[in-house]
Short mmCIF file of C-alpha atoms in Angstrom, two decimals:
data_model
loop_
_atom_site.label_atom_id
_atom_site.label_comp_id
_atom_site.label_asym_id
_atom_site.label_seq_id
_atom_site.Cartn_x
_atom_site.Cartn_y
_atom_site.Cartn_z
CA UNK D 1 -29.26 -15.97 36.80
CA UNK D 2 -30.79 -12.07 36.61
CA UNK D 3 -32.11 -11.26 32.68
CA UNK D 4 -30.44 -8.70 31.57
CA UNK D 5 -33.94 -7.41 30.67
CA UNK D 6 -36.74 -8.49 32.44
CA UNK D 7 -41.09 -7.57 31.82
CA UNK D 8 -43.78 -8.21 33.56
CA UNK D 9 -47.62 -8.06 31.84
CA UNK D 10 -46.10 -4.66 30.61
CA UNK D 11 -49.10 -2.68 28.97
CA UNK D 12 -48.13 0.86 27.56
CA UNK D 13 -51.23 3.03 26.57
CA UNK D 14 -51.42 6.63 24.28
CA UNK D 15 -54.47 8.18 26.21
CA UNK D 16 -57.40 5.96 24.86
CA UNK D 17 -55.18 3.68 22.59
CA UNK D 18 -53.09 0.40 23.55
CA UNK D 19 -50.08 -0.09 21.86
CA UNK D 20 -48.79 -2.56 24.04
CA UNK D 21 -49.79 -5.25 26.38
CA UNK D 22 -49.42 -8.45 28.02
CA UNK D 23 -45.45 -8.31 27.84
CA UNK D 24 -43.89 -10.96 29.87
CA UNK D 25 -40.07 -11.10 28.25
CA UNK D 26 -36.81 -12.11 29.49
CA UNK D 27 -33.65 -11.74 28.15
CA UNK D 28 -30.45 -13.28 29.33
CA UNK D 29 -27.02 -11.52 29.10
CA UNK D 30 -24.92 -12.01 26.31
CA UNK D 31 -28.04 -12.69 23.92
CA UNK D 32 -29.62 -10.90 21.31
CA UNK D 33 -33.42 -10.87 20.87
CA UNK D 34 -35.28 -9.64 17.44
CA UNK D 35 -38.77 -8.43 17.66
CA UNK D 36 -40.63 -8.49 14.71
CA UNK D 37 -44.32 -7.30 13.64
CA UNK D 38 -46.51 -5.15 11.63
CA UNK D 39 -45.72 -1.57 11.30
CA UNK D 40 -47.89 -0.13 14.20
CA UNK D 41 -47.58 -3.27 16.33
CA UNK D 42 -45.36 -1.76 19.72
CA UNK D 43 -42.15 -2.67 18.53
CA UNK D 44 -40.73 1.05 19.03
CA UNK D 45 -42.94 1.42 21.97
CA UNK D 46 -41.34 -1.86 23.79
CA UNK D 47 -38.02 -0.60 23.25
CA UNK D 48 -38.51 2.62 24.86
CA UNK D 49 -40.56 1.47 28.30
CA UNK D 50 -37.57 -1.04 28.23
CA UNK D 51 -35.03 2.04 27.89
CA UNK D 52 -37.39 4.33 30.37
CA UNK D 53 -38.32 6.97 28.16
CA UNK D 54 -41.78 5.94 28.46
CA UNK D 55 -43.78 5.19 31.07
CA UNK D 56 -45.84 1.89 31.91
CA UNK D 57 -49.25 1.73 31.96
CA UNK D 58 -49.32 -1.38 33.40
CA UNK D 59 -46.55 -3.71 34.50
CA UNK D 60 -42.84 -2.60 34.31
CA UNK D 61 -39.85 -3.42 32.69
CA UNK D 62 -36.62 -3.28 34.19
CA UNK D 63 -32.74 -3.76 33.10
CA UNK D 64 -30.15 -5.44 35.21
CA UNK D 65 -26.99 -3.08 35.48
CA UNK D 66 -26.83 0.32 33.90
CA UNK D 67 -29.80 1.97 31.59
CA UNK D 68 -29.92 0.74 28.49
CA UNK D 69 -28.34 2.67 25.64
CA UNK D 70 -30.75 3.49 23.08
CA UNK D 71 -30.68 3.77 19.44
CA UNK D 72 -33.11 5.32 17.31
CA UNK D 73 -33.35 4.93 13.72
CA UNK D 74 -31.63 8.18 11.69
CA UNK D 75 -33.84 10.91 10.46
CA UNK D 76 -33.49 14.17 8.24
CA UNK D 77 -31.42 16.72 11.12
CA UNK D 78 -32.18 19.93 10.66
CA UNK D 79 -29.00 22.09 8.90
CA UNK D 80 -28.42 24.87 10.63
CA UNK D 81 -27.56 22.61 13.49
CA UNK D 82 -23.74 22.97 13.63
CA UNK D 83 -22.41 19.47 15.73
CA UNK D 84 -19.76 17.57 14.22
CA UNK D 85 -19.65 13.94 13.95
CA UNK D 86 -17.16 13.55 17.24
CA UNK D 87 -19.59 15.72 19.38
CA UNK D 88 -22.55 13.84 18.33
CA UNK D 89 -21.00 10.65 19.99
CA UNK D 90 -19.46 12.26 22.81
CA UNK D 91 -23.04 13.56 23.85
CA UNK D 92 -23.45 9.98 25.02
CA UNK D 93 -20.85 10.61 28.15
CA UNK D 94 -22.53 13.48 29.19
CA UNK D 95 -25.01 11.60 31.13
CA UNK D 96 -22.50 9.82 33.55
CA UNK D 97 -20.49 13.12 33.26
CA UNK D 98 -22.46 15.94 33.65
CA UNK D 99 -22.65 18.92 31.46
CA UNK D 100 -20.37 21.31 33.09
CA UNK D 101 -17.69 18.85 33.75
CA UNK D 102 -14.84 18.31 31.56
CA UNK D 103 -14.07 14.86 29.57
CA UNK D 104 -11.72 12.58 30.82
CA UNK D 105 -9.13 9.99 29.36
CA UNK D 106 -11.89 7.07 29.55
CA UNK D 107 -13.90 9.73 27.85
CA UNK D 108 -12.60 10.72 24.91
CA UNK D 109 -11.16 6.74 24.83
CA UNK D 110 -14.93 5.65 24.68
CA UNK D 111 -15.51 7.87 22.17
CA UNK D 112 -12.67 7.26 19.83
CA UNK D 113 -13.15 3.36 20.35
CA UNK D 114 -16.84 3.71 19.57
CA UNK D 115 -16.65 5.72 16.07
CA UNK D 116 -13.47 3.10 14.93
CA UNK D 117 -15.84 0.34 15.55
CA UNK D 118 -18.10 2.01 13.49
CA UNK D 119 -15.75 3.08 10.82
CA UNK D 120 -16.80 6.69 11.32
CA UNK D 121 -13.45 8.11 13.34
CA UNK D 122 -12.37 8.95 9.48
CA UNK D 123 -15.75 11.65 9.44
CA UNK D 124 -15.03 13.03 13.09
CA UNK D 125 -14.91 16.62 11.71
CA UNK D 126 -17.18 16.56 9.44
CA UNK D 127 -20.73 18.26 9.99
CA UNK D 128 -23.62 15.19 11.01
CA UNK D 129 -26.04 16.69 8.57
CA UNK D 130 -23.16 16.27 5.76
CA UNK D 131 -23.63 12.27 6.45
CA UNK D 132 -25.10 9.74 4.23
CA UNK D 133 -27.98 7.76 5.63
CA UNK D 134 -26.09 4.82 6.13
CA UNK D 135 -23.39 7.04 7.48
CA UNK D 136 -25.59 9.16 10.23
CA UNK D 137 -27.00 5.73 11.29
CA UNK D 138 -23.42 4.43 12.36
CA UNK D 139 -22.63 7.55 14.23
CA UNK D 140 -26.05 7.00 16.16
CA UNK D 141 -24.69 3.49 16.41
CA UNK D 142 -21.55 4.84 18.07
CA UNK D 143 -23.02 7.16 19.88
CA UNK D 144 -25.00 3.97 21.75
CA UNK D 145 -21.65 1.69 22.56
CA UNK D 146 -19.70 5.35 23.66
CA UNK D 147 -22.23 5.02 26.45
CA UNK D 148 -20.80 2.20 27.68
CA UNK D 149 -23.83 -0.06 28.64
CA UNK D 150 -24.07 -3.64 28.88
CA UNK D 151 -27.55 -3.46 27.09
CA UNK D 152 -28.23 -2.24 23.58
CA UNK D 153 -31.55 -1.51 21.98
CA UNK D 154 -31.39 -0.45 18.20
CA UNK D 155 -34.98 0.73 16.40
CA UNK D 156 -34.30 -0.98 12.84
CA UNK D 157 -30.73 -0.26 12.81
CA UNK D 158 -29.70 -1.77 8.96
CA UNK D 159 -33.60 -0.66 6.89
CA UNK D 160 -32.08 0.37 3.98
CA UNK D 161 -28.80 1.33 4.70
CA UNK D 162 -26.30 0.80 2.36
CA UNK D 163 -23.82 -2.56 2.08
CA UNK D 164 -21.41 -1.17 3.80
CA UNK D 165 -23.45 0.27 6.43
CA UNK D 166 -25.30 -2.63 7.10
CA UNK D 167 -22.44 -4.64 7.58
CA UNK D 168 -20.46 -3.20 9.66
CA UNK D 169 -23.30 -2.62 12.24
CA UNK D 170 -24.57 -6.29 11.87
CA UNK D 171 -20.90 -7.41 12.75
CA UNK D 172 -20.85 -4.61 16.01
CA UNK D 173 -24.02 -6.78 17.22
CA UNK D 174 -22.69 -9.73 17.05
CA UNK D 175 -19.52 -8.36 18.85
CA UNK D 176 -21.49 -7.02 21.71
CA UNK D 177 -22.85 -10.29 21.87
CA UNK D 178 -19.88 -12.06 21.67
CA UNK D 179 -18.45 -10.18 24.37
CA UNK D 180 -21.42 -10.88 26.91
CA UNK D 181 -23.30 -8.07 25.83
CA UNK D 182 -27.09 -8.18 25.30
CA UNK D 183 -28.70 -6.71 22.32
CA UNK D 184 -32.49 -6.32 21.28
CA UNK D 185 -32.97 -5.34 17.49
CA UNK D 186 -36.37 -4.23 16.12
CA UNK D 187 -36.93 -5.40 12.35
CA UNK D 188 -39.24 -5.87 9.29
CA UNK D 189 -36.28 -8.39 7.76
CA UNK D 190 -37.17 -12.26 8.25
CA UNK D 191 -33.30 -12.92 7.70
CA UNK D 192 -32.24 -10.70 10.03
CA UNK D 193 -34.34 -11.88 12.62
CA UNK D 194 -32.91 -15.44 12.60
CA UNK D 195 -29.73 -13.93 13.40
CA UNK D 196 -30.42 -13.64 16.94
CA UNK D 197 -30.54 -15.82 19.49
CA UNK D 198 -34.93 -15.39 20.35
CA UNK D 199 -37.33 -13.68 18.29
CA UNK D 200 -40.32 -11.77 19.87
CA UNK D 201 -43.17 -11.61 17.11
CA UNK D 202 -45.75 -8.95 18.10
CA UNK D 203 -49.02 -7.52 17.30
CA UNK D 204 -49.69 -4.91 19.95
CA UNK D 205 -49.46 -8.70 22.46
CA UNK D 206 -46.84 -10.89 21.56
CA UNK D 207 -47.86 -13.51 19.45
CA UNK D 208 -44.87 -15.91 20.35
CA UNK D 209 -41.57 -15.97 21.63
CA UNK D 210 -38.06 -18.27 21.94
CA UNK D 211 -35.92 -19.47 19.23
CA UNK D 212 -36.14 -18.37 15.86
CA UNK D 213 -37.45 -21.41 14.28
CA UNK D 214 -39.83 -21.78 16.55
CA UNK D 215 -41.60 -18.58 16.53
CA UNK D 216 -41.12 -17.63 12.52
CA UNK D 217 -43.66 -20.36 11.16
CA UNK D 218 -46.10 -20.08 8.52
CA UNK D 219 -49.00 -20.25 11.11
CA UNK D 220 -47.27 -17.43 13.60
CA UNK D 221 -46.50 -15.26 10.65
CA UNK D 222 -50.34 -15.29 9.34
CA UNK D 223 -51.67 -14.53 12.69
CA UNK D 224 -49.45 -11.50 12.89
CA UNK D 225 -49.18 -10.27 9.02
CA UNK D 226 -52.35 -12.03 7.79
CA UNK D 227 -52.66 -10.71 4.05
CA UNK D 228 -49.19 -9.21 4.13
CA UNK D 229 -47.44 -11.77 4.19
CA UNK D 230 -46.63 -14.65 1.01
CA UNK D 231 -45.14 -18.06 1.20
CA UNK D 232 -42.76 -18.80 -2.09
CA UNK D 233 -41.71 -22.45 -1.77
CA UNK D 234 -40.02 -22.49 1.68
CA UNK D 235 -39.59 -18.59 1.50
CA UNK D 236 -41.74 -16.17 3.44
CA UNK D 237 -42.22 -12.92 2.09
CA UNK D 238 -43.34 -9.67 4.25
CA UNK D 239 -45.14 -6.97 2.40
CA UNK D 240 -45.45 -4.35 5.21
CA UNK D 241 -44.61 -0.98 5.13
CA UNK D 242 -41.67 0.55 7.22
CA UNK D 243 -42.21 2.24 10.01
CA UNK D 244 -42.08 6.30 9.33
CA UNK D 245 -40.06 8.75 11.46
#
């Protein structure tokens, strides 16, 4: 069977400056991976050579089916920007659609299935800036699944959302999944990582990858966290810093 997502000694460089290499990763369908590492370590950069919005150094990666749909984390949005809640997720048809053409029924039906998912078809008026954090992250959310792809990457959808927020997205990936779907998650949460099916721990190379209880042992986490990261009993502890947008 075709991965879903597929790399190959993928190496991504910044000028002078690796921040990725020595990729080989693949992902079946209706599976969700988490990669985990120290802030700095590639995780956003693998995410976007998988989603093509940057380019390989070395290697490639490629996705079976459509592109990817690609979620970043929210940030501040700027307030003079007037776009309601309902035009933020319908920018993810445009695409497919084309700017000058007008929406169709399995249009505005992606888009209205993709904010109720997301509990966010109550806010469809309402200005994005307006949003909560936890609220602007589940429109982003939306916006992804209105694409309509088969793959979904998410840059640390849930750090520090709210309850609310972080539950109902947790429970959207495990519906994708559910409904042969394939979702890769980046994270700085231990818990969250053994949620998904594999776990990709990485430090610029990976440092291991396959099942969660295989790759989140003491002697993985020290190579990749070293002094920032504590064993309690039989609890790990991370003491890394989150990434900063």
């Amino acid at each position: 069977m075709t991965p879903a997502i597929s790399t190959r000694h993928l190496e991504v460089r910044f000028g002078d400056d690796v921040a990725l290499r020595d990729v080989d990763l693949d992902v079946p369908s209706g599976s969700s991976l988490a990669v985990i590492g120290p802030n700095g370590s590639g995780k956003s950069t693998l995410l976007g050579a998988i989603a093509g919005t940057l380019s390989p150094s070395a290697g490639h990666a490629s996705v079976d089916g459509p592109p990817a749909a690609f979620v970043l984390q929210s940030t501040d949005v700027d307030r003079s920007l007037p776009i309601t809640v309902r035009d933020t997720v319908s920018l993810a048809r445009y695409p497919t659609l084309g700017l000058l053409r007008r929406f169709r029924r399995r249009d505005r039906d992606a888009v209205d299935l993709a904010m109720r998912r997301l509990s966010v078809d109550g806010l469809a008026d309402r200005q994005f800036h307006e949003l909560s954090g936890g609220q602007r992250q589940r429109v982003l959310v939306a916006q992804g699944l209105a694409q309509d792809s088969t793959t979904l990457l998410l840059d640390e959808p849930v750090n520090g959302l709210d309850l609310v927020s972080r539950a109902v997205i947790l429970d959207v990936i495990n519906e994708e999944v559910a409904a042969g779907g394939t979702v890769v998650v980046t994270t700085h949460n231990l818990d969250d990582a053994r949620r998904c099916d594999q776990v990709l721990l990485l430090d610029t190379s990976p440092i291991a990858v396959g099942p969660p209880e295989r790759v989140l042992t003491e002697e993985h986490l020290r190579r990749a966290f070293g002094g920032r990261f504590t064993k309690i009993g039989d609890e790990f502890l991370l003491d890394d810093p989150h990434h900063h947008h």
